[in-house]
Amino acid sequence: MSKKRGVLVWSLFGLATILMLVSSLTVWAKRQLLNDQAWADSSSQLLANDEVRGAIAQKLSDGLFARVDVEAQLRERLPPRSQGAAPVLAAALQNNLGPAAADRLLQRPRVQALWENANKRAHAAVIRVLEGKDLGPNGNISTANGEVTLDLRPAITRLATRLGVEDKLKANTDPSAGQLVIMKSDQLSAAQTAVKILKALSSLLLLAVVALYALAIYLAHGRRRLLLGATGASLVFVGLVIASLRHFLGGVIVDALVKTEAYKHPVSVIWSIETSVLRDIAVILVVYGALVLLATALAGPNRPAVAIRRWLAPSFRHHPVVVWLAALALFLILLAWGPTAGDRRLLGVLLLAATAAIAIEALRRQTLREFPEDPPAAVGKSSGAT
């Protein structure tokens, strides 16, 4: 390559690597953070975790006791001589009985189904708000005063019924207890802009990455195998960067958001579950990058690669259908084994299939050029022939 072409090729390669990182983050946000069903599924996983469920139970219990004056209720029911113990009993109820009852309530299959459906509806409402659409009737989400608020009071009411204090909720002096502010008015506009950008770029970025890698390899005339190997290495690099960012940012975010030590581990579990797709993307990039590196080595001039190509030459020449069927079987096994196997997107599968087919065909042609069919054996001649 000339110097100018080399600069162009490596510039395209560097841009593709950067866009691959950005594209991976947008795919994660779109598939997990902006997808109603994915959010509902992750909420079910959160409720199945003992520590996270305990933290949610404590939140519900705190919301209930914030709306009911338990100490006053105890003073009314206790005899005069025992009324001095009302504060101690109220604290015991709030710290032990309430969370335990809420935890048992959250373990019931019917309540877990209600929890998943409520999260799905709430998430859909939040997305409508972020997309700037009309919210419509929704009992869990409010946008009053420019704030997106999640209302947990229905769950608190169910807990109050279980504890037998439902009739005392109306006397509560703080009607906002049990409401969580998800997003403030000054954050809403920025979030809406971010969602629009994510939805617009998630697919376009992936196509741009593939096009830039392909263009860089095409322009690297005479050094295409080097660029192909560099592409595999860049996929592995981006995958490792994503895995490192997930681990590092998780600790930073938990430390920034949670000041109480007891809640840090449940929030870490939440971060781990809500970034599971990001972890899968990192694994996919590392695996696919390693396969590209393996294919590059297989097409190289080293002795093991030449021996393998010599061994494959008869199959490529006489049994091409068997080779393609074997490659298809391996491709299907890779799809079934790989992370997010149940969440494959058609575009990604088609791109992967096309790339694999091109690589196999290139290897076949190279092998047949290197090892053409042997010429027929020479016919024996008479002893007197010269």
Tab-separated table of C-alpha atoms in Angstrom:
chain	number	residue	atom	x	y	z
A	1	MET	CA	0.000	0.000	0.000
A	2	SER	CA	1.036	3.563	-0.585
A	3	LYS	CA	1.481	5.813	2.414
A	4	LYS	CA	-1.725	7.734	1.716
A	5	ARG	CA	-3.735	4.551	1.301
A	6	GLY	CA	-2.255	3.152	4.500
A	7	VAL	CA	-3.319	6.250	6.430
A	8	LEU	CA	-6.826	5.992	4.961
A	9	VAL	CA	-7.124	2.276	5.750
A	10	TRP	CA	-6.016	2.582	9.369
A	11	SER	CA	-8.180	5.668	9.874
A	12	LEU	CA	-11.224	3.726	8.702
A	13	PHE	CA	-10.194	0.855	10.950
A	14	GLY	CA	-9.841	3.106	14.010
A	15	LEU	CA	-13.191	4.785	13.330
A	16	ALA	CA	-14.870	1.388	13.003
A	17	THR	CA	-13.420	0.282	16.354
A	18	ILE	CA	-14.696	3.411	18.108
A	19	LEU	CA	-18.136	3.063	16.543
A	20	MET	CA	-18.209	-0.601	17.555
A	21	LEU	CA	-17.877	0.444	21.195
A	22	VAL	CA	-20.588	3.097	20.853
A	23	SER	CA	-22.845	0.708	18.933
A	24	SER	CA	-22.534	-1.938	21.645
A	25	LEU	CA	-23.676	0.532	24.291
A	26	THR	CA	-26.641	1.682	22.186
A	27	VAL	CA	-27.688	-1.918	21.505
A	28	TRP	CA	-27.613	-2.655	25.235
A	29	ALA	CA	-29.669	0.438	26.043
A	30	LYS	CA	-32.250	-0.332	23.369
A	31	ARG	CA	-32.584	-4.054	24.115
A	32	GLN	CA	-32.595	-3.924	27.913
A	33	LEU	CA	-33.355	-0.419	29.134
A	34	LEU	CA	-35.924	0.584	26.502
A	35	ASN	CA	-37.640	-2.781	25.982
A	36	ASP	CA	-40.770	-3.346	28.085
A	37	GLN	CA	-40.567	-7.140	28.166
A	38	ALA	CA	-36.836	-7.162	28.908
A	39	TRP	CA	-37.424	-4.734	31.770
A	40	ALA	CA	-40.258	-6.875	33.135
A	41	ASP	CA	-38.122	-10.023	32.925
A	42	SER	CA	-35.252	-8.342	34.750
A	43	SER	CA	-37.671	-7.095	37.432
A	44	SER	CA	-38.731	-10.718	38.012
A	45	GLN	CA	-35.077	-11.706	38.374
A	46	LEU	CA	-34.621	-8.911	40.899
A	47	LEU	CA	-37.568	-10.097	42.972
A	48	ALA	CA	-36.186	-13.647	42.941
A	49	ASN	CA	-32.981	-12.438	44.615
A	50	ASP	CA	-33.227	-12.648	48.421
A	51	GLU	CA	-31.261	-9.478	49.136
A	52	VAL	CA	-33.038	-7.359	46.547
A	53	ARG	CA	-36.441	-8.673	47.640
A	54	GLY	CA	-35.519	-7.880	51.244
A	55	ALA	CA	-34.630	-4.308	50.289
A	56	ILE	CA	-37.936	-3.918	48.405
A	57	ALA	CA	-39.820	-5.372	51.365
A	58	GLN	CA	-38.129	-2.878	53.674
A	59	LYS	CA	-39.093	-0.034	51.325
A	60	LEU	CA	-42.726	-1.139	51.292
A	61	SER	CA	-42.734	-1.519	55.067
A	62	ASP	CA	-41.234	1.953	55.536
A	63	GLY	CA	-43.842	3.404	53.192
A	64	LEU	CA	-46.637	1.703	55.113
A	65	PHE	CA	-45.459	2.819	58.544
A	66	ALA	CA	-44.921	6.328	57.215
A	67	ARG	CA	-48.636	6.405	56.447
A	68	VAL	CA	-49.828	4.774	59.672
A	69	ASP	CA	-49.134	6.078	63.192
A	70	VAL	CA	-48.393	2.655	64.674
A	71	GLU	CA	-47.347	4.054	68.030
A	72	ALA	CA	-50.659	5.883	68.446
A	73	GLN	CA	-52.562	2.742	67.494
A	74	LEU	CA	-50.672	0.761	70.094
A	75	ARG	CA	-51.349	3.352	72.804
A	76	GLU	CA	-55.059	3.024	72.107
A	77	ARG	CA	-55.002	-0.767	72.431
A	78	LEU	CA	-52.544	-1.267	75.283
A	79	PRO	CA	-53.642	-1.013	78.913
A	80	PRO	CA	-52.551	2.170	80.744
A	81	ARG	CA	-49.699	0.443	82.583
A	82	SER	CA	-48.180	-0.879	79.321
A	83	GLN	CA	-48.489	2.260	77.189
A	84	GLY	CA	-44.873	3.209	77.936
A	85	ALA	CA	-43.778	0.246	75.837
A	86	ALA	CA	-45.632	1.549	72.763
A	87	PRO	CA	-42.523	3.176	71.140
A	88	VAL	CA	-40.465	0.002	71.581
A	89	LEU	CA	-43.226	-2.214	70.197
A	90	ALA	CA	-43.813	0.161	67.272
A	91	ALA	CA	-40.110	0.068	66.390
A	92	ALA	CA	-40.109	-3.725	66.606
A	93	LEU	CA	-43.124	-3.936	64.326
A	94	GLN	CA	-41.584	-1.570	61.790
A	95	ASN	CA	-38.167	-3.226	61.763
A	96	ASN	CA	-39.215	-6.866	62.013
A	97	LEU	CA	-42.869	-7.687	61.490
A	98	GLY	CA	-43.456	-5.269	58.614
A	99	PRO	CA	-40.463	-6.278	56.441
A	100	ALA	CA	-41.024	-9.971	57.179
A	101	ALA	CA	-44.683	-9.737	56.157
A	102	ALA	CA	-43.774	-7.784	53.022
A	103	ASP	CA	-41.092	-10.341	52.115
A	104	ARG	CA	-43.559	-13.227	52.461
A	105	LEU	CA	-46.071	-11.281	50.401
A	106	LEU	CA	-43.521	-10.722	47.603
A	107	GLN	CA	-42.725	-14.450	47.464
A	108	ARG	CA	-46.256	-15.400	46.455
A	109	PRO	CA	-46.564	-16.325	42.739
A	110	ARG	CA	-49.646	-14.151	42.305
A	111	VAL	CA	-47.918	-11.121	43.811
A	112	GLN	CA	-44.815	-11.770	41.686
A	113	ALA	CA	-46.993	-11.864	38.566
A	114	LEU	CA	-48.611	-8.589	39.635
A	115	TRP	CA	-45.134	-7.168	40.261
A	116	GLU	CA	-43.943	-8.117	36.766
A	117	ASN	CA	-47.071	-6.737	35.077
A	118	ALA	CA	-46.880	-3.521	37.118
A	119	ASN	CA	-43.236	-3.039	36.148
A	120	LYS	CA	-44.042	-3.680	32.508
A	121	ARG	CA	-46.883	-1.134	32.510
A	122	ALA	CA	-44.822	1.390	34.429
A	123	HIS	CA	-41.868	0.971	32.080
A	124	ALA	CA	-44.117	1.385	29.047
A	125	ALA	CA	-45.477	4.591	30.561
A	126	VAL	CA	-41.966	5.896	31.256
A	127	ILE	CA	-40.916	5.171	27.667
A	128	ARG	CA	-43.993	7.024	26.381
A	129	VAL	CA	-42.980	9.986	28.503
A	130	LEU	CA	-39.412	9.829	27.212
A	131	GLU	CA	-40.662	9.603	23.621
A	132	GLY	CA	-42.800	12.697	24.187
A	133	LYS	CA	-46.077	10.817	23.665
A	134	ASP	CA	-49.339	11.177	25.545
A	135	LEU	CA	-49.190	9.144	28.750
A	136	GLY	CA	-52.812	8.041	28.700
A	137	PRO	CA	-54.512	6.329	31.641
A	138	ASN	CA	-51.950	4.811	33.981
A	139	GLY	CA	-52.298	4.222	37.681
A	140	ASN	CA	-48.612	3.842	38.466
A	141	ILE	CA	-46.913	6.738	36.679
A	142	SER	CA	-47.464	10.455	37.172
A	143	THR	CA	-45.865	13.458	35.447
A	144	ALA	CA	-47.198	16.125	37.767
A	145	ASN	CA	-44.973	19.200	38.183
A	146	GLY	CA	-42.773	17.978	35.346
A	147	GLU	CA	-41.555	14.962	37.346
A	148	VAL	CA	-41.923	11.293	36.458
A	149	THR	CA	-43.163	9.562	39.614
A	150	LEU	CA	-43.754	5.870	40.310
A	151	ASP	CA	-46.598	5.210	42.739
A	152	LEU	CA	-46.056	2.244	45.092
A	153	ARG	CA	-49.152	2.968	47.165
A	154	PRO	CA	-51.217	0.079	45.676
A	155	ALA	CA	-48.566	-2.363	46.918
A	156	ILE	CA	-48.532	-0.591	50.282
A	157	THR	CA	-52.311	-0.904	50.493
A	158	ARG	CA	-52.067	-4.638	49.853
A	159	LEU	CA	-49.471	-4.923	52.617
A	160	ALA	CA	-51.680	-2.900	54.965
A	161	THR	CA	-54.572	-5.283	54.290
A	162	ARG	CA	-52.335	-8.212	55.144
A	163	LEU	CA	-51.334	-6.567	58.447
A	164	GLY	CA	-54.905	-5.502	59.275
A	165	VAL	CA	-54.305	-1.732	59.314
A	166	GLU	CA	-55.939	-0.811	55.993
A	167	ASP	CA	-58.587	1.332	57.691
A	168	LYS	CA	-55.863	3.526	59.234
A	169	LEU	CA	-54.307	4.637	55.922
A	170	LYS	CA	-56.835	7.421	55.327
A	171	ALA	CA	-55.711	9.243	58.428
A	172	ASN	CA	-52.213	9.554	57.036
A	173	THR	CA	-50.886	13.109	57.012
A	174	ASP	CA	-48.375	12.526	54.231
A	175	PRO	CA	-50.192	11.376	51.075
A	176	SER	CA	-46.921	11.321	49.074
A	177	ALA	CA	-45.459	8.483	51.147
A	178	GLY	CA	-44.817	5.518	48.861
A	179	GLN	CA	-44.170	7.638	45.773
A	180	LEU	CA	-40.766	7.478	44.097
A	181	VAL	CA	-39.492	10.275	41.859
A	182	ILE	CA	-37.897	8.528	38.884
A	183	MET	CA	-36.918	11.615	36.944
A	184	LYS	CA	-37.002	15.324	37.717
A	185	SER	CA	-38.185	18.003	35.345
A	186	ASP	CA	-34.670	19.268	34.598
A	187	GLN	CA	-33.634	15.742	33.545
A	188	LEU	CA	-36.670	14.951	31.413
A	189	SER	CA	-35.684	16.940	28.310
A	190	ALA	CA	-32.166	15.489	28.189
A	191	ALA	CA	-33.508	11.960	28.643
A	192	GLN	CA	-36.046	12.430	25.850
A	193	THR	CA	-33.289	13.614	23.503
A	194	ALA	CA	-31.090	10.655	24.442
A	195	VAL	CA	-33.882	8.164	23.752
A	196	LYS	CA	-34.511	9.631	20.295
A	197	ILE	CA	-30.808	9.417	19.455
A	198	LEU	CA	-30.582	5.819	20.704
A	199	LYS	CA	-33.545	4.674	18.635
A	200	ALA	CA	-32.157	6.374	15.532
A	201	LEU	CA	-28.559	5.187	15.810
A	202	SER	CA	-28.748	1.647	17.210
A	203	SER	CA	-29.169	-0.077	13.821
A	204	LEU	CA	-27.374	2.505	11.693
A	205	LEU	CA	-24.222	2.314	13.790
A	206	LEU	CA	-23.991	-1.459	13.394
A	207	LEU	CA	-24.306	-1.173	9.618
A	208	ALA	CA	-21.703	1.606	9.600
A	209	VAL	CA	-19.271	-0.529	11.631
A	210	VAL	CA	-19.577	-3.486	9.234
A	211	ALA	CA	-19.221	-1.198	6.216
A	212	LEU	CA	-16.112	0.531	7.623
A	213	TYR	CA	-14.387	-2.748	8.484
A	214	ALA	CA	-15.208	-4.165	5.034
A	215	LEU	CA	-14.007	-1.014	3.257
A	216	ALA	CA	-10.756	-0.958	5.219
A	217	ILE	CA	-10.062	-4.617	4.347
A	218	TYR	CA	-10.940	-4.031	0.686
A	219	LEU	CA	-8.621	-1.022	0.367
A	220	ALA	CA	-5.726	-2.821	2.085
A	221	HIS	CA	-4.638	-4.474	-1.158
A	222	GLY	CA	-1.730	-6.806	-0.444
A	223	ARG	CA	-2.314	-6.631	3.319
A	224	ARG	CA	-5.892	-7.767	3.610
A	225	ARG	CA	-5.104	-10.745	5.805
A	226	LEU	CA	-3.340	-8.402	8.222
A	227	LEU	CA	-6.410	-6.141	8.341
A	228	LEU	CA	-8.682	-9.142	8.830
A	229	GLY	CA	-6.637	-10.254	11.813
A	230	ALA	CA	-6.612	-6.704	13.155
A	231	THR	CA	-10.418	-6.674	12.874
A	232	GLY	CA	-10.637	-9.798	15.005
A	233	ALA	CA	-8.257	-8.275	17.543
A	234	SER	CA	-10.338	-5.089	17.672
A	235	LEU	CA	-13.500	-7.112	18.403
A	236	VAL	CA	-11.728	-8.835	21.275
A	237	PHE	CA	-10.413	-5.464	22.494
A	238	VAL	CA	-13.848	-3.807	22.430
A	239	GLY	CA	-15.371	-6.792	24.248
A	240	LEU	CA	-12.757	-6.568	27.002
A	241	VAL	CA	-13.264	-2.795	27.281
A	242	ILE	CA	-17.028	-3.250	27.676
A	243	ALA	CA	-16.538	-5.926	30.348
A	244	SER	CA	-14.089	-3.671	32.202
A	245	LEU	CA	-16.411	-0.656	31.975
A	246	ARG	CA	-19.308	-2.728	33.304
A	247	HIS	CA	-17.259	-3.838	36.293
A	248	PHE	CA	-15.710	-0.427	37.000
A	249	LEU	CA	-18.827	1.695	36.459
A	250	GLY	CA	-20.868	-0.673	38.608
A	251	GLY	CA	-18.715	0.091	41.653
A	252	VAL	CA	-18.654	3.825	40.935
A	253	ILE	CA	-22.423	4.081	40.430
A	254	VAL	CA	-23.242	2.046	43.525
A	255	ASP	CA	-20.900	4.155	45.673
A	256	ALA	CA	-22.363	7.366	44.244
A	257	LEU	CA	-26.027	6.429	44.631
A	258	VAL	CA	-26.041	4.379	47.837
A	259	LYS	CA	-24.706	5.840	51.071
A	260	THR	CA	-26.007	3.099	53.385
A	261	GLU	CA	-23.633	0.146	53.466
A	262	ALA	CA	-26.437	-2.387	53.963
A	263	TYR	CA	-28.018	-1.441	50.620
A	264	LYS	CA	-24.857	-1.467	48.517
A	265	HIS	CA	-24.843	-5.190	47.774
A	266	PRO	CA	-28.539	-5.319	46.707
A	267	VAL	CA	-27.918	-2.359	44.391
A	268	SER	CA	-24.846	-4.160	43.006
A	269	VAL	CA	-27.083	-7.126	42.243
A	270	ILE	CA	-29.538	-4.798	40.480
A	271	TRP	CA	-26.682	-3.341	38.395
A	272	SER	CA	-25.484	-6.841	37.493
A	273	ILE	CA	-28.943	-7.947	36.343
A	274	GLU	CA	-29.751	-4.759	34.450
A	275	THR	CA	-26.434	-4.931	32.562
A	276	SER	CA	-26.629	-8.651	31.737
A	277	VAL	CA	-27.158	-7.862	28.045
A	278	LEU	CA	-24.029	-5.697	28.131
A	279	ARG	CA	-22.121	-8.666	29.551
A	280	ASP	CA	-23.502	-10.886	26.774
A	281	ILE	CA	-22.416	-8.382	24.131
A	282	ALA	CA	-18.897	-8.365	25.575
A	283	VAL	CA	-18.757	-12.184	25.492
A	284	ILE	CA	-20.076	-12.264	21.920
A	285	LEU	CA	-17.448	-9.773	20.725
A	286	VAL	CA	-14.618	-11.701	22.370
A	287	VAL	CA	-15.803	-15.045	20.946
A	288	TYR	CA	-16.400	-13.715	17.438
A	289	GLY	CA	-13.120	-11.813	17.488
A	290	ALA	CA	-11.280	-14.977	18.506
A	291	LEU	CA	-12.954	-16.847	15.623
A	292	VAL	CA	-11.820	-14.157	13.174
A	293	LEU	CA	-8.260	-14.438	14.511
A	294	LEU	CA	-8.446	-18.218	14.128
A	295	ALA	CA	-9.665	-17.867	10.539
A	296	THR	CA	-6.847	-15.419	9.802
A	297	ALA	CA	-4.266	-17.825	11.185
A	298	LEU	CA	-5.809	-20.691	9.197
A	299	ALA	CA	-5.290	-18.716	5.975
A	300	GLY	CA	-1.687	-17.859	6.856
A	301	PRO	CA	1.647	-19.272	5.598
A	302	ASN	CA	2.569	-21.093	8.822
A	303	ARG	CA	3.118	-24.853	8.629
A	304	PRO	CA	0.092	-25.986	10.690
A	305	ALA	CA	-2.229	-23.811	8.568
A	306	VAL	CA	-0.743	-25.151	5.316
A	307	ALA	CA	-1.143	-28.710	6.602
A	308	ILE	CA	-4.786	-28.099	7.496
A	309	ARG	CA	-5.492	-26.595	4.075
A	310	ARG	CA	-3.806	-29.559	2.373
A	311	TRP	CA	-6.016	-31.881	4.430
A	312	LEU	CA	-9.158	-29.891	3.512
A	313	ALA	CA	-8.359	-29.662	-0.212
A	314	PRO	CA	-9.959	-33.004	-1.241
A	315	SER	CA	-13.153	-32.153	0.640
A	316	PHE	CA	-13.331	-28.681	-0.887
A	317	ARG	CA	-12.787	-30.198	-4.336
A	318	HIS	CA	-14.927	-33.349	-4.261
A	319	HIS	CA	-17.432	-32.821	-1.427
A	320	PRO	CA	-18.284	-29.084	-1.250
A	321	VAL	CA	-21.865	-29.797	-0.167
A	322	VAL	CA	-20.645	-31.738	2.862
A	323	VAL	CA	-18.327	-28.862	3.793
A	324	TRP	CA	-21.125	-26.302	3.595
A	325	LEU	CA	-23.494	-28.517	5.599
A	326	ALA	CA	-20.845	-28.952	8.297
A	327	ALA	CA	-20.276	-25.198	8.365
A	328	LEU	CA	-24.047	-24.624	8.662
A	329	ALA	CA	-24.242	-27.062	11.572
A	330	LEU	CA	-21.390	-25.291	13.379
A	331	PHE	CA	-23.052	-21.935	12.724
A	332	LEU	CA	-26.359	-23.129	14.217
A	333	ILE	CA	-24.539	-24.568	17.239
A	334	LEU	CA	-22.803	-21.216	17.757
A	335	LEU	CA	-26.122	-19.370	17.609
A	336	ALA	CA	-27.764	-21.793	20.040
A	337	TRP	CA	-24.842	-21.737	22.478
A	338	GLY	CA	-24.022	-18.055	22.391
A	339	PRO	CA	-25.228	-15.500	24.969
A	340	THR	CA	-28.732	-14.051	24.405
A	341	ALA	CA	-29.467	-17.089	22.225
A	342	GLY	CA	-33.187	-16.449	22.649
A	343	ASP	CA	-32.917	-12.782	21.697
A	344	ARG	CA	-31.253	-12.911	18.285
A	345	ARG	CA	-32.011	-10.072	15.916
A	346	LEU	CA	-32.498	-10.920	12.234
A	347	LEU	CA	-30.060	-8.231	11.080
A	348	GLY	CA	-27.260	-9.499	13.312
A	349	VAL	CA	-27.819	-13.129	12.283
A	350	LEU	CA	-27.787	-12.214	8.582
A	351	LEU	CA	-24.583	-10.196	8.943
A	352	LEU	CA	-22.892	-13.003	10.851
A	353	ALA	CA	-24.046	-15.620	8.338
A	354	ALA	CA	-22.859	-13.532	5.383
A	355	THR	CA	-19.467	-12.947	7.003
A	356	ALA	CA	-19.014	-16.646	7.766
A	357	ALA	CA	-20.009	-17.640	4.218
A	358	ILE	CA	-17.552	-15.161	2.668
A	359	ALA	CA	-14.757	-16.419	4.933
A	360	ILE	CA	-15.407	-20.089	4.045
A	361	GLU	CA	-15.565	-19.338	0.328
A	362	ALA	CA	-12.312	-17.354	0.493
A	363	LEU	CA	-10.611	-20.239	2.307
A	364	ARG	CA	-11.958	-22.713	-0.258
A	365	ARG	CA	-10.628	-20.736	-3.208
A	366	GLN	CA	-7.249	-20.221	-1.569
A	367	THR	CA	-6.972	-23.931	-0.783
A	368	LEU	CA	-7.856	-25.003	-4.331
A	369	ARG	CA	-5.326	-22.542	-5.771
A	370	GLU	CA	-2.578	-23.875	-3.532
A	371	PHE	CA	-3.432	-27.567	-3.981
A	372	PRO	CA	-4.837	-28.149	-7.480
A	373	GLU	CA	-5.947	-31.615	-8.485
A	374	ASP	CA	-3.032	-33.975	-9.093
A	375	PRO	CA	-2.352	-34.734	-12.774
A	376	PRO	CA	-3.166	-38.265	-13.925
A	377	ALA	CA	-0.406	-40.852	-13.559
A	378	ALA	CA	1.867	-41.300	-16.604
A	379	VAL	CA	1.210	-44.364	-18.791
A	380	GLY	CA	4.048	-46.888	-18.699
A	381	LYS	CA	6.280	-47.030	-21.785
A	382	SER	CA	8.177	-49.880	-23.401
A	383	SER	CA	11.724	-50.610	-22.349
A	384	GLY	CA	13.092	-49.585	-25.721
A	385	ALA	CA	11.403	-46.185	-25.808
A	386	THR	CA	13.542	-43.150	-25.193
